Amino acid sequence: MKENVVHLQGKTSDLIIQTSPAVEILYWGDKISGVDAAAIQAVRRAVPNGRLDVDTPVTISPEQGRGVFSSPGMEGHRQGLDWSPVFNFKSIRQDNNNLLLTTEDPIAGLRLVCELNLDPKTDVLQVRHTLTNLKPENYQVDRFAVTLPLPERADELMAFHGRWVREFQPHRVKVKHGGYQQENRRGRTSHEYFPGLMQGAAGFSEQQGEVWGFHLAWSGNHRLRSDVKTDGRRFVQAEALYFSGEIVLAEGESISTPWVYATYSALGLNGMSHAFHQFVRDQIVHFPEDKPRPVHLNTWEGIYFDHDPEYIMQMASRAAELGVERFIIDDGWFKGRNNDLAALGDWYLDTKKYPNGLEPVVSHVRGLGMEFGIWVEPEMINPDSDLFRAHPDWLLAVDGYQQPTGRYQYVLDLQKPEVFDYLLERMDNLLGSYDIAYVKWDMNREVVQPGHDGYAALDGQTKALYDLFDELRQRHPKVEFESCASGGGRIDYEILKRTHRFWTSDNNDALERQHIQRGMSYFFPPEVMGAHIGGRHCHCTRRTHSIGFRGLTALFGHMGVELDPVKESAEERAGFTHYIALHKQIRPLLHSGKVVRIDHHDAALQINGVIAQDQSSAVFLFSQLAMPTYTLSGTARFDGLDPAKQYRLTVLDQPANLRTGGIMKKLPLWLEEETTLSGAWLAKAGIALPVMDPESAMLIKLEAV
Ligand code: DGJ
């Protein structure tokens, strides 16, 4: 092997990087052997006619000055100078699969350090760049990205679009020429564009094909690009988006890109998800205690702003009877908060609503054996609030402009020390005053003109939010936090390092949730995905669903209910009790196993499941989303089980009318007789599926015997 080549080895993937003449990733893909000098020579590119006279490497930060005519890895200048840096290798430090690569441009006076680690357990690649200004004059950074190459065969891409109450909608794009770009400029991770994408050889699916997955762990604005150069080479670029003049480095100052997490899978999207999920479990989410994820009751859709402590205590009693383990008081508990027009910022208990304080409610909830949780939205302020009347200058804004409100509120400037200290004191006080185990941290508007002292300041605002979480978590290490931003507006790995759950969507419609949760499952394991059973009539879509479909849909996440259990019928309550008990029964498997999504020829039927890490058991959910396209629903094949083991099939839950509704004259036999099948058969031939009505679902279990 040549000394300028480093070979990092994962469990299922390898990465080969060349440090000179330029730092370039030569290979990233399936495990590979025979890596020697001849092999490295064999992938040296030709130099075509009619182009530059030299080879132009796409380095870890592609440079115009080397003749790369695509989007550079970094753009910036020093009053118009030093605008086209070329980073030459200086040094490398290697500690197993951890690399620290230092490059410099002495003319432009810039140093670029690349931190790169291929996690040997999960095959997740972590990359971050840091740029330092080495000259006395300020350097303005306009763009700064992480760039990772892909092979030419990776010509199909899958990304997400979305909106409020319709997050994580996947779409596919052929990338043959030019490429793909998504930009989020909404000031938070956004409902619109989750900062992640998957690219692979055409036709990759859940269970098959080569896939490279990418996630930019950042809760602010971002850009993701997938480029196809005119010479056919491909790369993905991921970066935080900066406003003009936002990032200015004085001598010796640095800026780092967010972390990019990426992985290669030879086993389709499922393989990619296994890597990311395990990585999240090992390195991203830090639960204060190793315990089952408690089933929630969140009061929002049950009572909205209508808070009466006596009634809330009744709700809690009913919730406990259903099997709920954590009771959360949502919006409406603080001074003057009777609707969404006022009071954000005034983080004091509303003593008109709670004349005896909050303590009796907390004690009641705790006495029922449940944890207590509470809702806050600290980053925000209503113009109609005492806080705003006292400090109209605390806004994240630019003086002289009237920025639009969003949900009748403005954003506070967290970079003002007095704002940061006020929020820290209020939250610290809240958490110190009551026995609070959980905080639902909301963020309900998009960010317009994020100014601090006149300058653009979204990067600083995002980092200040992280600091606020870090400080609070240090003071209250046992408290868990949920990241909510009108549902799924702030779902990413960087916020998840500080939180423990996401409110996936404000949409509790089971049919919509099937799509949203599947989308989210590509990057996130079920235990961080908040999934609630809503009322029979969904508040978002006005659709009606059976308790069976609602219950089974909410089962595959961190489960909860979102309603008023006092007002629900005995029949509905029996349903909640049943599905909460079912969730608890399979929760250890759901929250530790491997998530699998099954390829199926009919998109009207969605199949997903979880397989135990030791392959001893699995559960699978068949969700009939629409009218079956064909008269038969075909077969389902379950790979990932142990081919040599025998598995007993049992039905854990089925549509109420499956056997009596006249949908089939005869059921598939495994639904009538005890059936045991080998893992090999289940993977290759599978089982025939029953025909089901639209918007119904069925849950089966496979257990090794
Ligand atoms: C938006 C959240 O997504 C809801 O769940 C709820 O907490 C409301 N905000 C409260 O204002």
XYZ file of C-alpha atoms and ligand atoms in Angstrom:
716
model
C 0.000 0.000 0.000
C 1.249 3.486 -0.746
C 1.923 5.734 2.213
C -0.389 8.452 0.884
C -3.365 6.074 0.939
C -5.452 5.216 4.014
C -7.840 2.279 4.043
C -10.610 2.424 6.684
C -12.448 -0.815 7.268
C -15.972 -1.105 8.614
C -17.975 -4.271 9.145
C -19.746 -4.158 5.806
C -18.165 -1.182 4.067
C -14.733 0.300 3.412
C -13.416 3.745 2.621
C -10.135 4.495 0.878
C -8.737 7.981 0.966
C -5.712 9.400 -0.775
C -3.983 12.305 0.928
C -1.719 13.645 -1.804
C -1.376 15.277 -4.239
C -4.891 16.211 -3.053
C -7.144 14.768 -0.363
C -9.616 12.650 -2.271
C -11.866 9.736 -1.393
C -10.999 7.036 -3.933
C -13.454 4.398 -2.820
C -16.464 4.156 -0.529
C -18.631 1.093 -0.795
C -18.810 -2.632 -0.155
C -15.943 -4.296 1.702
C -12.962 -4.708 -0.567
C -9.669 -6.608 -0.525
C -6.541 -6.515 -2.648
C -5.955 -2.839 -1.944
C -2.372 -2.289 -3.051
C -0.359 0.150 -5.127
C -1.404 -1.503 -8.400
C -5.065 -1.308 -7.410
C -4.785 2.394 -6.654
C -3.048 2.960 -10.012
C -5.842 1.066 -11.751
C -8.459 3.672 -10.846
C -6.426 6.660 -12.027
C -8.559 8.571 -14.492
C -7.780 9.336 -18.112
C -7.414 12.946 -19.202
C -9.839 13.516 -22.091
C -9.337 15.748 -25.090
C -10.852 19.186 -25.237
C -10.594 19.746 -21.493
C -7.975 20.900 -19.025
C -4.635 19.184 -19.578
C -4.574 17.563 -16.148
C -6.790 15.338 -14.052
C -9.085 17.331 -11.743
C -9.798 15.522 -8.475
C -13.069 16.070 -6.620
C -11.399 16.548 -3.249
C -13.016 16.508 0.195
C -13.687 20.191 -0.452
C -13.763 20.592 -4.255
C -11.739 23.563 -5.463
C -12.249 25.763 -8.498
C -8.524 26.427 -8.439
C -7.836 22.776 -9.249
C -10.128 22.986 -12.233
C -13.296 21.538 -10.724
C -16.166 23.352 -12.408
C -18.867 22.118 -10.026
C -20.092 23.582 -6.777
C -16.986 24.217 -4.647
C -16.765 22.879 -1.108
C -16.178 26.341 0.265
C -16.836 29.884 -0.910
C -15.736 33.083 0.749
C -13.408 36.058 0.496
C -11.375 38.703 2.274
C -12.746 41.985 0.927
C -12.783 40.349 -2.502
C -9.431 38.596 -2.106
C -8.481 34.996 -1.247
C -11.683 33.806 -2.872
C -10.409 30.688 -4.616
C -8.457 28.628 -2.108
C -6.699 25.370 -2.929
C -6.124 23.203 0.103
C -2.944 21.175 0.099
C -2.274 18.291 2.414
C -0.313 19.167 5.558
C -0.708 16.286 7.988
C -2.767 13.326 9.026
C -3.500 11.831 12.437
C -5.043 8.391 12.542
C -6.494 6.614 15.516
C -8.047 3.368 14.246
C -10.916 4.500 11.988
C -10.669 8.116 13.138
C -8.864 10.499 10.828
C -7.862 14.101 11.322
C -6.689 15.504 8.020
C -5.166 18.947 7.948
C -4.908 20.912 4.717
C -3.835 24.487 4.137
C -3.706 27.229 1.586
C -0.852 29.565 2.648
C -1.710 32.105 -0.061
C -5.350 32.504 0.932
C -4.367 32.117 4.586
C -6.861 29.368 5.341
C -6.669 25.987 7.044
C -9.237 23.270 6.443
C -9.309 20.328 8.843
C -11.419 17.293 8.041
C -12.534 14.988 10.842
C -13.682 11.658 9.512
C -14.617 8.458 11.287
C -16.000 5.213 9.896
C -17.771 3.633 12.852
C -16.579 0.010 12.866
C -19.748 -1.245 14.547
C -22.443 0.374 12.392
C -20.600 1.479 9.239
C -21.833 5.031 9.710
C -19.349 7.558 8.403
C -19.122 10.830 10.345
C -17.553 13.807 8.628
C -17.094 17.411 9.635
C -14.824 20.174 8.287
C -13.396 23.124 10.188
C -12.086 26.259 8.482
C -9.668 28.617 10.240
C -8.592 32.078 9.170
C -4.802 32.359 9.383
C -4.451 35.987 8.330
C -4.998 39.215 10.296
C -7.803 40.503 8.052
C -11.318 39.149 8.528
C -12.447 36.339 6.242
C -16.079 36.110 5.180
C -17.432 32.589 4.639
C -20.335 32.397 2.205
C -20.629 28.620 1.883
C -18.956 25.670 3.584
C -19.952 22.101 2.778
C -19.020 18.488 3.295
C -18.618 16.704 -0.022
C -18.718 12.939 -0.465
C -18.237 11.175 -3.800
C -20.503 8.520 -5.237
C -19.815 6.048 -8.054
C -21.300 6.712 -11.478
C -23.842 3.902 -11.099
C -25.589 5.776 -8.273
C -28.017 7.497 -10.598
C -31.277 7.445 -8.678
C -32.057 9.517 -5.650
C -34.726 9.484 -2.986
C -35.396 12.510 -0.813
C -38.318 13.945 1.126
C -40.685 16.807 0.603
C -43.394 17.723 3.056
C -45.357 20.404 4.814
C -47.056 20.934 8.152
C -49.233 17.854 8.928
C -47.677 15.996 5.986
C -44.028 15.473 6.792
C -41.516 12.984 5.339
C -43.093 12.327 1.925
C -40.520 10.463 -0.168
C -39.956 11.197 -3.827
C -37.552 9.755 -6.351
C -35.471 11.529 -8.957
C -33.254 10.158 -11.713
C -29.929 11.940 -11.566
C -28.395 11.606 -14.983
C -27.294 15.165 -15.715
C -27.023 18.291 -13.624
C -28.368 16.869 -10.437
C -30.693 17.594 -7.586
C -30.775 20.328 -4.984
C -32.940 21.019 -1.960
C -32.813 24.116 0.182
C -34.461 24.819 3.467
C -34.601 28.505 4.415
C -37.265 28.319 7.113
C -34.986 28.743 10.097
C -35.587 25.324 11.645
C -34.984 21.830 10.295
C -38.350 22.229 8.571
C -41.360 20.153 7.652
C -40.561 20.762 4.010
C -37.126 19.245 3.491
C -35.699 16.759 5.945
C -31.916 17.210 5.646
C -31.247 13.739 4.335
C -31.258 11.777 1.109
C -30.509 8.365 -0.277
C -28.847 7.649 -3.582
C -28.093 4.357 -5.263
C -27.997 2.190 -8.297
C -31.264 2.548 -10.217
C -34.152 0.564 -8.833
C -32.845 0.240 -5.279
C -35.653 -0.780 -2.979
C -36.352 -1.525 0.655
C -34.818 -4.967 0.481
C -32.422 -4.744 -2.453
C -29.753 -2.715 -4.132
C -26.822 -0.504 -3.315
C -27.708 2.618 -1.372
C -25.687 5.486 0.087
C -27.579 7.430 2.752
C -26.735 10.973 3.939
C -27.937 13.134 6.788
C -26.839 16.647 7.701
C -27.274 16.929 11.457
C -28.400 20.526 11.719
C -31.513 22.311 13.021
C -31.236 25.465 10.910
C -31.191 26.238 7.197
C -29.497 23.804 4.878
C -28.671 22.894 1.319
C -28.226 19.364 -0.022
C -26.935 18.878 -3.542
C -26.382 15.796 -5.559
C -24.244 16.689 -8.549
C -23.580 14.908 -11.787
C -20.533 16.410 -13.429
C -20.328 16.503 -17.197
C -17.604 13.856 -16.940
C -20.111 11.561 -15.204
C -18.636 11.725 -11.723
C -21.070 12.222 -8.890
C -20.974 13.641 -5.421
C -23.272 14.706 -2.639
C -22.727 17.992 -0.851
C -24.333 18.905 2.462
C -24.089 22.240 4.234
C -25.702 24.718 6.587
C -26.935 27.741 4.594
C -25.619 31.109 5.690
C -27.092 34.553 5.151
C -24.932 37.280 3.630
C -22.265 38.421 6.024
C -23.329 35.946 8.670
C -20.008 34.151 9.079
C -16.977 36.386 9.452
C -13.778 34.906 10.858
C -11.217 37.117 12.582
C -7.629 35.893 12.677
C -7.466 32.515 14.412
C -11.237 32.051 14.411
C -12.883 28.937 12.996
C -16.199 27.693 11.719
C -17.184 24.035 11.539
C -19.723 22.453 9.253
C -22.451 20.461 10.964
C -21.720 16.747 11.200
C -22.679 14.741 8.173
C -23.656 11.125 8.853
C -23.552 8.789 5.898
C -23.554 5.078 5.268
C -23.270 2.545 2.481
C -25.635 -0.418 2.264
C -25.485 -3.337 -0.131
C -28.856 -4.486 1.231
C -31.178 -1.739 0.073
C -32.824 0.896 2.213
C -33.369 -1.554 5.065
C -29.607 -2.077 5.358
C -29.136 1.691 5.454
C -31.758 2.083 8.173
C -30.191 -0.673 10.287
C -26.895 1.188 10.242
C -28.431 4.582 11.057
C -30.779 3.188 13.727
C -27.995 1.355 15.526
C -25.813 4.440 15.327
C -28.606 6.594 16.794
C -29.042 4.071 19.600
C -25.304 3.905 20.319
C -24.169 7.467 19.786
C -26.898 10.045 19.226
C -29.754 9.663 21.680
C -28.870 9.552 25.370
C -31.746 8.409 27.551
C -31.218 9.424 31.178
C -32.238 5.953 32.279
C -32.362 2.574 30.596
C -36.089 1.927 30.914
C -39.022 1.226 28.586
C -40.322 4.289 26.761
C -43.394 5.282 28.829
C -46.764 5.407 27.083
C -47.988 9.018 26.936
C -51.237 10.831 27.301
C -50.867 14.338 25.925
C -53.722 16.722 26.729
C -53.574 18.924 23.604
C -56.306 17.484 21.386
C -58.327 16.576 24.475
C -58.739 20.014 26.055
C -56.572 22.493 24.098
C -56.354 25.706 26.202
C -59.255 24.831 28.463
C -57.462 23.992 31.715
C -59.328 23.094 34.889
C -57.122 21.267 37.382
C -59.990 19.190 38.796
C -60.896 18.019 35.326
C -57.279 17.402 34.382
C -56.938 15.191 37.447
C -59.968 13.212 36.284
C -58.286 12.851 32.890
C -55.174 11.588 34.625
C -57.151 9.002 36.601
C -58.765 7.736 33.430
C -55.415 7.744 31.659
C -53.883 5.577 34.366
C -56.737 3.098 33.959
C -55.891 2.832 30.260
C -52.304 1.907 31.062
C -50.761 5.323 30.372
C -47.384 5.808 32.053
C -46.637 9.490 31.472
C -49.199 12.297 31.600
C -48.333 15.539 29.831
C -50.038 18.894 30.237
C -49.745 20.663 26.907
C -50.146 24.356 26.074
C -52.425 26.553 28.214
C -51.015 26.267 31.770
C -49.149 29.590 32.036
C -50.303 33.117 32.823
C -52.848 34.487 30.354
C -52.550 31.614 27.888
C -56.204 31.174 26.918
C -55.626 30.889 23.191
C -52.694 31.158 20.838
C -52.836 34.962 20.654
C -51.066 35.792 23.902
C -48.696 34.988 26.765
C -45.752 33.197 25.166
C -42.757 34.384 27.138
C -44.595 34.670 30.468
C -43.431 31.387 31.938
C -45.312 31.650 35.225
C -48.195 29.425 36.259
C -51.648 30.843 35.530
C -52.951 31.059 39.081
C -56.434 31.933 37.841
C -56.668 28.508 36.254
C -54.576 26.804 38.931
C -55.532 28.660 42.186
C -53.959 25.911 44.302
C -50.844 25.761 42.195
C -49.680 22.971 39.916
C -48.471 20.781 42.737
C -51.824 19.041 43.439
C -52.013 17.977 39.783
C -48.425 16.773 39.730
C -48.946 14.840 42.981
C -52.149 13.318 41.663
C -50.403 12.148 38.499
C -47.428 10.813 40.451
C -49.777 9.158 42.937
C -51.344 7.248 40.062
C -47.906 5.865 39.257
C -47.394 8.000 36.146
C -44.610 10.417 35.290
C -45.547 14.062 34.830
C -44.651 16.094 31.772
C -45.253 19.673 30.665
C -45.252 21.719 27.430
C -43.142 24.829 26.799
C -42.171 26.978 23.824
C -39.243 28.965 25.207
C -37.856 30.458 21.996
C -41.049 32.428 21.372
C -42.800 35.576 22.474
C -46.289 36.932 21.771
C -46.539 40.705 21.280
C -49.390 40.406 23.772
C -47.266 39.311 26.734
C -45.745 40.953 29.798
C -42.346 39.937 28.513
C -42.821 41.788 25.247
C -44.225 44.850 27.009
C -41.112 44.928 29.189
C -38.564 43.972 26.511
C -39.750 44.775 22.981
C -36.071 44.768 21.978
C -35.542 41.062 22.761
C -36.655 39.895 19.331
C -34.558 38.065 16.795
C -35.129 40.742 14.179
C -33.621 43.613 12.257
C -34.358 47.092 13.613
C -36.566 49.264 11.477
C -38.435 46.408 9.795
C -41.859 45.091 10.744
C -41.462 41.353 10.337
C -44.568 39.176 9.995
C -45.698 37.200 13.003
C -46.235 33.448 12.717
C -48.947 31.896 14.858
C -49.163 35.444 16.317
C -45.644 35.233 17.730
C -42.061 36.383 17.260
C -38.764 34.618 17.946
C -36.536 35.665 20.844
C -32.874 36.450 20.226
C -31.107 33.710 22.171
C -27.737 35.332 21.546
C -28.639 38.219 23.815
C -27.234 37.097 27.185
C -30.205 38.601 29.052
C -32.657 36.575 26.908
C -30.677 33.365 27.302
C -30.408 33.908 31.068
C -34.112 34.714 31.417
C -35.160 31.522 29.613
C -32.612 29.422 31.452
C -33.829 30.792 34.788
C -37.520 30.241 33.916
C -37.012 26.685 32.643
C -34.634 25.837 35.470
C -37.163 27.185 37.935
C -39.984 25.178 36.376
C -37.993 21.948 36.420
C -36.734 22.648 39.935
C -40.198 23.431 41.330
C -42.096 20.300 40.359
C -41.449 16.634 39.867
C -41.235 16.924 36.073
C -39.843 13.969 34.160
C -40.475 15.236 30.653
C -40.685 18.458 28.697
C -42.387 18.840 25.343
C -40.323 21.646 23.793
C -42.257 23.260 20.972
C -41.274 25.798 18.275
C -44.219 26.967 16.241
C -43.096 29.429 13.623
C -40.700 29.896 10.789
C -37.907 32.397 11.174
C -37.947 35.631 9.179
C -35.051 38.127 9.208
C -33.126 36.486 12.049
C -31.047 39.496 13.106
C -28.789 40.003 16.106
C -27.248 43.474 16.543
C -28.203 44.151 12.939
C -26.345 41.126 11.558
C -27.774 37.881 10.200
C -27.662 35.399 13.033
C -29.438 32.131 12.330
C -26.286 30.063 12.774
C -25.725 31.672 16.164
C -29.392 31.290 17.119
C -29.294 27.563 16.320
C -26.113 27.088 18.348
C -27.516 29.147 21.242
C -30.538 26.849 21.305
C -28.179 23.865 21.566
C -26.379 25.657 24.416
C -29.662 26.273 26.218
C -30.538 22.591 25.998
C -27.027 21.589 27.076
C -27.138 23.829 30.123
C -30.623 22.689 31.130
C -29.749 19.057 30.677
C -26.674 19.497 32.809
C -28.813 21.005 35.561
C -31.601 18.438 35.171
C -29.968 15.296 33.809
C -32.948 13.070 34.569
C -35.459 15.097 32.550
C -36.352 13.917 29.045
C -37.143 16.382 26.262
C -39.272 16.091 23.166
C -38.390 18.085 20.072
C -41.623 19.428 18.602
C -41.965 22.176 16.041
C -45.634 22.212 15.025
C -45.140 18.469 14.813
C -42.197 17.399 12.674
C -40.502 20.731 12.002
C -37.306 20.000 13.951
C -36.314 16.393 13.446
C -32.578 15.823 13.019
C -29.660 14.087 14.738
C -28.114 17.238 16.237
C -31.252 18.129 18.205
C -31.641 14.443 19.075
C -28.287 14.546 20.872
C -30.114 16.808 23.349
C -33.642 15.381 23.226
C -35.254 11.967 23.507
C -38.314 11.934 21.329
C -39.843 13.720 18.350
C -43.403 14.822 17.929
C -43.556 13.346 14.452
C -46.525 15.292 13.141
C -49.533 17.254 14.324
C -51.493 14.922 12.091
C -52.877 11.957 14.045
C -54.866 10.619 11.089
C -53.775 6.968 10.973
C -53.748 6.851 7.168
C -51.540 9.930 6.885
C -49.411 8.668 9.755
C -48.696 5.436 7.885
C -46.911 7.481 5.224
C -45.286 9.990 7.562
C -43.961 7.337 9.945
C -42.640 5.193 7.135
C -40.769 8.217 5.793
C -39.314 8.976 9.190
C -38.333 5.328 9.724
C -35.560 5.560 7.122
C -33.374 7.560 9.513
C -34.960 7.144 12.970
C -35.679 4.091 15.133
C -39.224 3.636 16.519
C -38.389 4.533 20.107
C -37.809 8.218 19.256
C -40.842 8.580 16.988
C -43.836 9.929 18.921
C -46.955 8.115 17.646
C -50.308 8.767 19.294
C -53.773 7.314 18.953
C -56.004 10.272 18.228
C -59.759 10.563 18.510
C -62.029 8.693 16.111
C -62.553 11.887 14.125
C -59.133 13.218 13.253
C -58.840 16.939 14.092
C -56.625 17.554 11.074
C -58.354 15.739 8.271
C -61.860 15.107 9.674
C -61.423 11.480 8.569
C -62.762 8.686 10.750
C -60.834 5.516 11.486
C -61.552 2.392 13.490
C -59.727 1.987 16.768
C -58.010 -1.038 15.212
C -56.363 0.965 12.435
C -55.510 3.845 14.759
C -54.158 1.535 17.443
C -51.966 -0.554 15.166
C -50.611 2.525 13.394
C -49.540 4.129 16.673
C -48.036 0.873 17.906
C -44.770 1.111 15.949
C -43.325 4.198 17.626
C -43.032 5.718 21.071
C -46.717 5.297 21.737
C -49.225 7.604 23.304
C -52.795 8.804 23.174
C -53.886 12.327 22.298
C -57.476 12.886 23.479
C -59.685 13.383 26.483
C -60.229 9.950 28.046
C -63.066 11.302 30.227
C -65.203 12.070 27.189
C -64.422 8.905 25.237
C -66.975 6.050 25.087
C -66.434 2.832 27.025
C -65.859 1.057 23.713
C -63.140 3.481 22.631
C -61.514 3.289 26.059
C -61.468 -0.495 25.837
C -59.694 -0.062 22.492
C -57.050 2.269 23.944
C -56.479 -0.173 26.811
C -56.097 -3.050 24.372
C -53.580 -1.295 22.109
C -51.586 0.142 24.974
C -51.308 -3.361 26.449
C -50.348 -4.777 23.040
C -47.705 -2.091 22.631
C -46.255 -2.882 26.044
C -46.195 -6.569 25.171
C -44.053 -6.058 22.065
C -42.297 -2.843 23.156
C -38.991 -4.511 24.118
C -38.770 -5.935 20.592
C -40.009 -2.772 18.831
C -37.523 -0.541 20.611
C -34.423 -2.684 20.158
C -34.876 -4.720 16.995
C -34.178 -4.129 13.327
C -36.819 -2.193 11.420
C -37.734 -3.736 8.085
C -39.902 -2.381 5.316
C -41.057 -5.031 2.882
C -41.149 -4.508 -0.884
C -44.625 -5.208 -2.157
C -45.974 -5.097 -5.698
C -49.150 -3.283 -4.643
C -48.642 0.142 -3.106
C -52.148 -0.106 -1.620
C -50.672 -2.471 0.970
C -47.795 -1.379 3.188
C -45.818 -3.929 5.170
C -43.343 -3.149 7.884
C -41.962 -4.958 10.872
C -39.258 -5.328 13.471
C -36.970 -8.346 13.802
C -35.186 -9.123 17.071
C -31.425 -8.627 16.859
C -30.930 -12.313 17.708
C -33.564 -13.335 15.100
C -35.604 -15.135 17.756
C -38.831 -13.271 16.963
C -40.386 -10.618 14.773
C -43.610 -8.695 14.360
C -45.053 -7.539 11.048
C -47.836 -5.104 10.331
C -49.919 -5.353 7.154
C -51.591 -2.007 6.548
C -54.176 -1.810 3.804
C -53.942 1.853 2.863
C -56.300 1.861 -0.110
C -58.523 -0.493 -2.077
C -56.367 -3.469 -3.125
C -55.295 -3.030 -6.734
C -55.754 -6.716 -7.527
C -58.318 -9.205 -6.308
C -55.568 -10.970 -4.339
C -53.044 -9.254 -2.095
C -50.150 -11.495 -3.140
C -47.430 -12.802 -0.860
C -45.129 -11.194 1.665
C -41.523 -12.342 1.941
C -39.669 -11.600 5.147
C -35.900 -11.552 4.894
C -33.644 -10.960 7.878
C -34.811 -14.007 9.831
C -32.522 -16.965 10.488
C -32.940 -19.275 7.452
C -32.160 -22.317 9.577
C -34.752 -21.600 12.259
C -38.435 -22.592 12.331
C -40.882 -19.793 13.135
C -44.410 -20.138 14.513
C -46.884 -17.643 13.019
C -49.493 -16.087 15.282
C -51.955 -13.290 14.715
C -51.666 -10.600 17.378
C -54.376 -8.339 16.046
C -56.682 -8.319 13.052
C -59.433 -6.170 11.554
C -62.707 -6.763 13.373
C -64.365 -7.951 10.148
C -61.535 -10.096 8.780
C -63.321 -13.386 9.427
C -66.909 -12.213 9.363
C -67.023 -9.378 6.883
C -67.373 -11.485 3.744
C -64.217 -10.015 2.223
C -62.911 -13.511 1.486
C -64.740 -16.802 1.038
C -61.732 -18.581 2.427
C -58.815 -17.254 4.464
C -55.191 -18.183 3.756
C -54.664 -21.418 5.674
C -52.060 -20.050 8.078
C -54.844 -17.893 9.488
C -56.878 -20.999 10.297
C -54.296 -23.574 11.378
C -51.205 -23.496 13.512
C -48.337 -22.902 11.086
C -44.585 -23.140 11.482
C -42.274 -22.152 8.637
C -38.527 -21.932 8.166
C -36.747 -18.594 7.962
C -35.542 -19.700 4.522
C -39.097 -20.267 3.283
C -40.303 -16.985 4.774
C -37.486 -15.130 2.989
C -37.805 -16.765 -0.400
C -41.434 -17.905 -0.838
C -43.235 -16.137 2.011
C -46.898 -16.353 2.928
C -50.103 -15.548 1.078
C -51.778 -12.422 2.388
C -55.419 -12.035 3.317
C -57.591 -9.540 1.484
C -58.446 -6.607 3.741
C -60.656 -3.560 3.577
C -59.045 -0.176 2.957
C -57.824 1.577 6.112
C -57.504 -1.534 8.194
C -54.460 -3.392 9.496
C -53.305 -6.682 10.881
C -50.394 -7.613 13.146
C -48.606 -10.957 13.159
C -45.819 -12.410 15.216
C -43.118 -14.859 14.157
C -41.485 -16.749 16.970
C -38.601 -19.184 16.692
C -39.544 -22.586 18.077
C -48.013 22.528 18.228
C -47.746 21.112 18.642
O -47.288 20.355 17.582
C -49.002 20.540 19.260
O -48.824 19.193 19.564
C -49.327 21.329 20.478
O -48.331 21.156 21.435
C -49.485 22.801 20.117
N -48.373 23.299 19.371
C -49.688 23.628 21.348
O -49.719 24.958 21.071
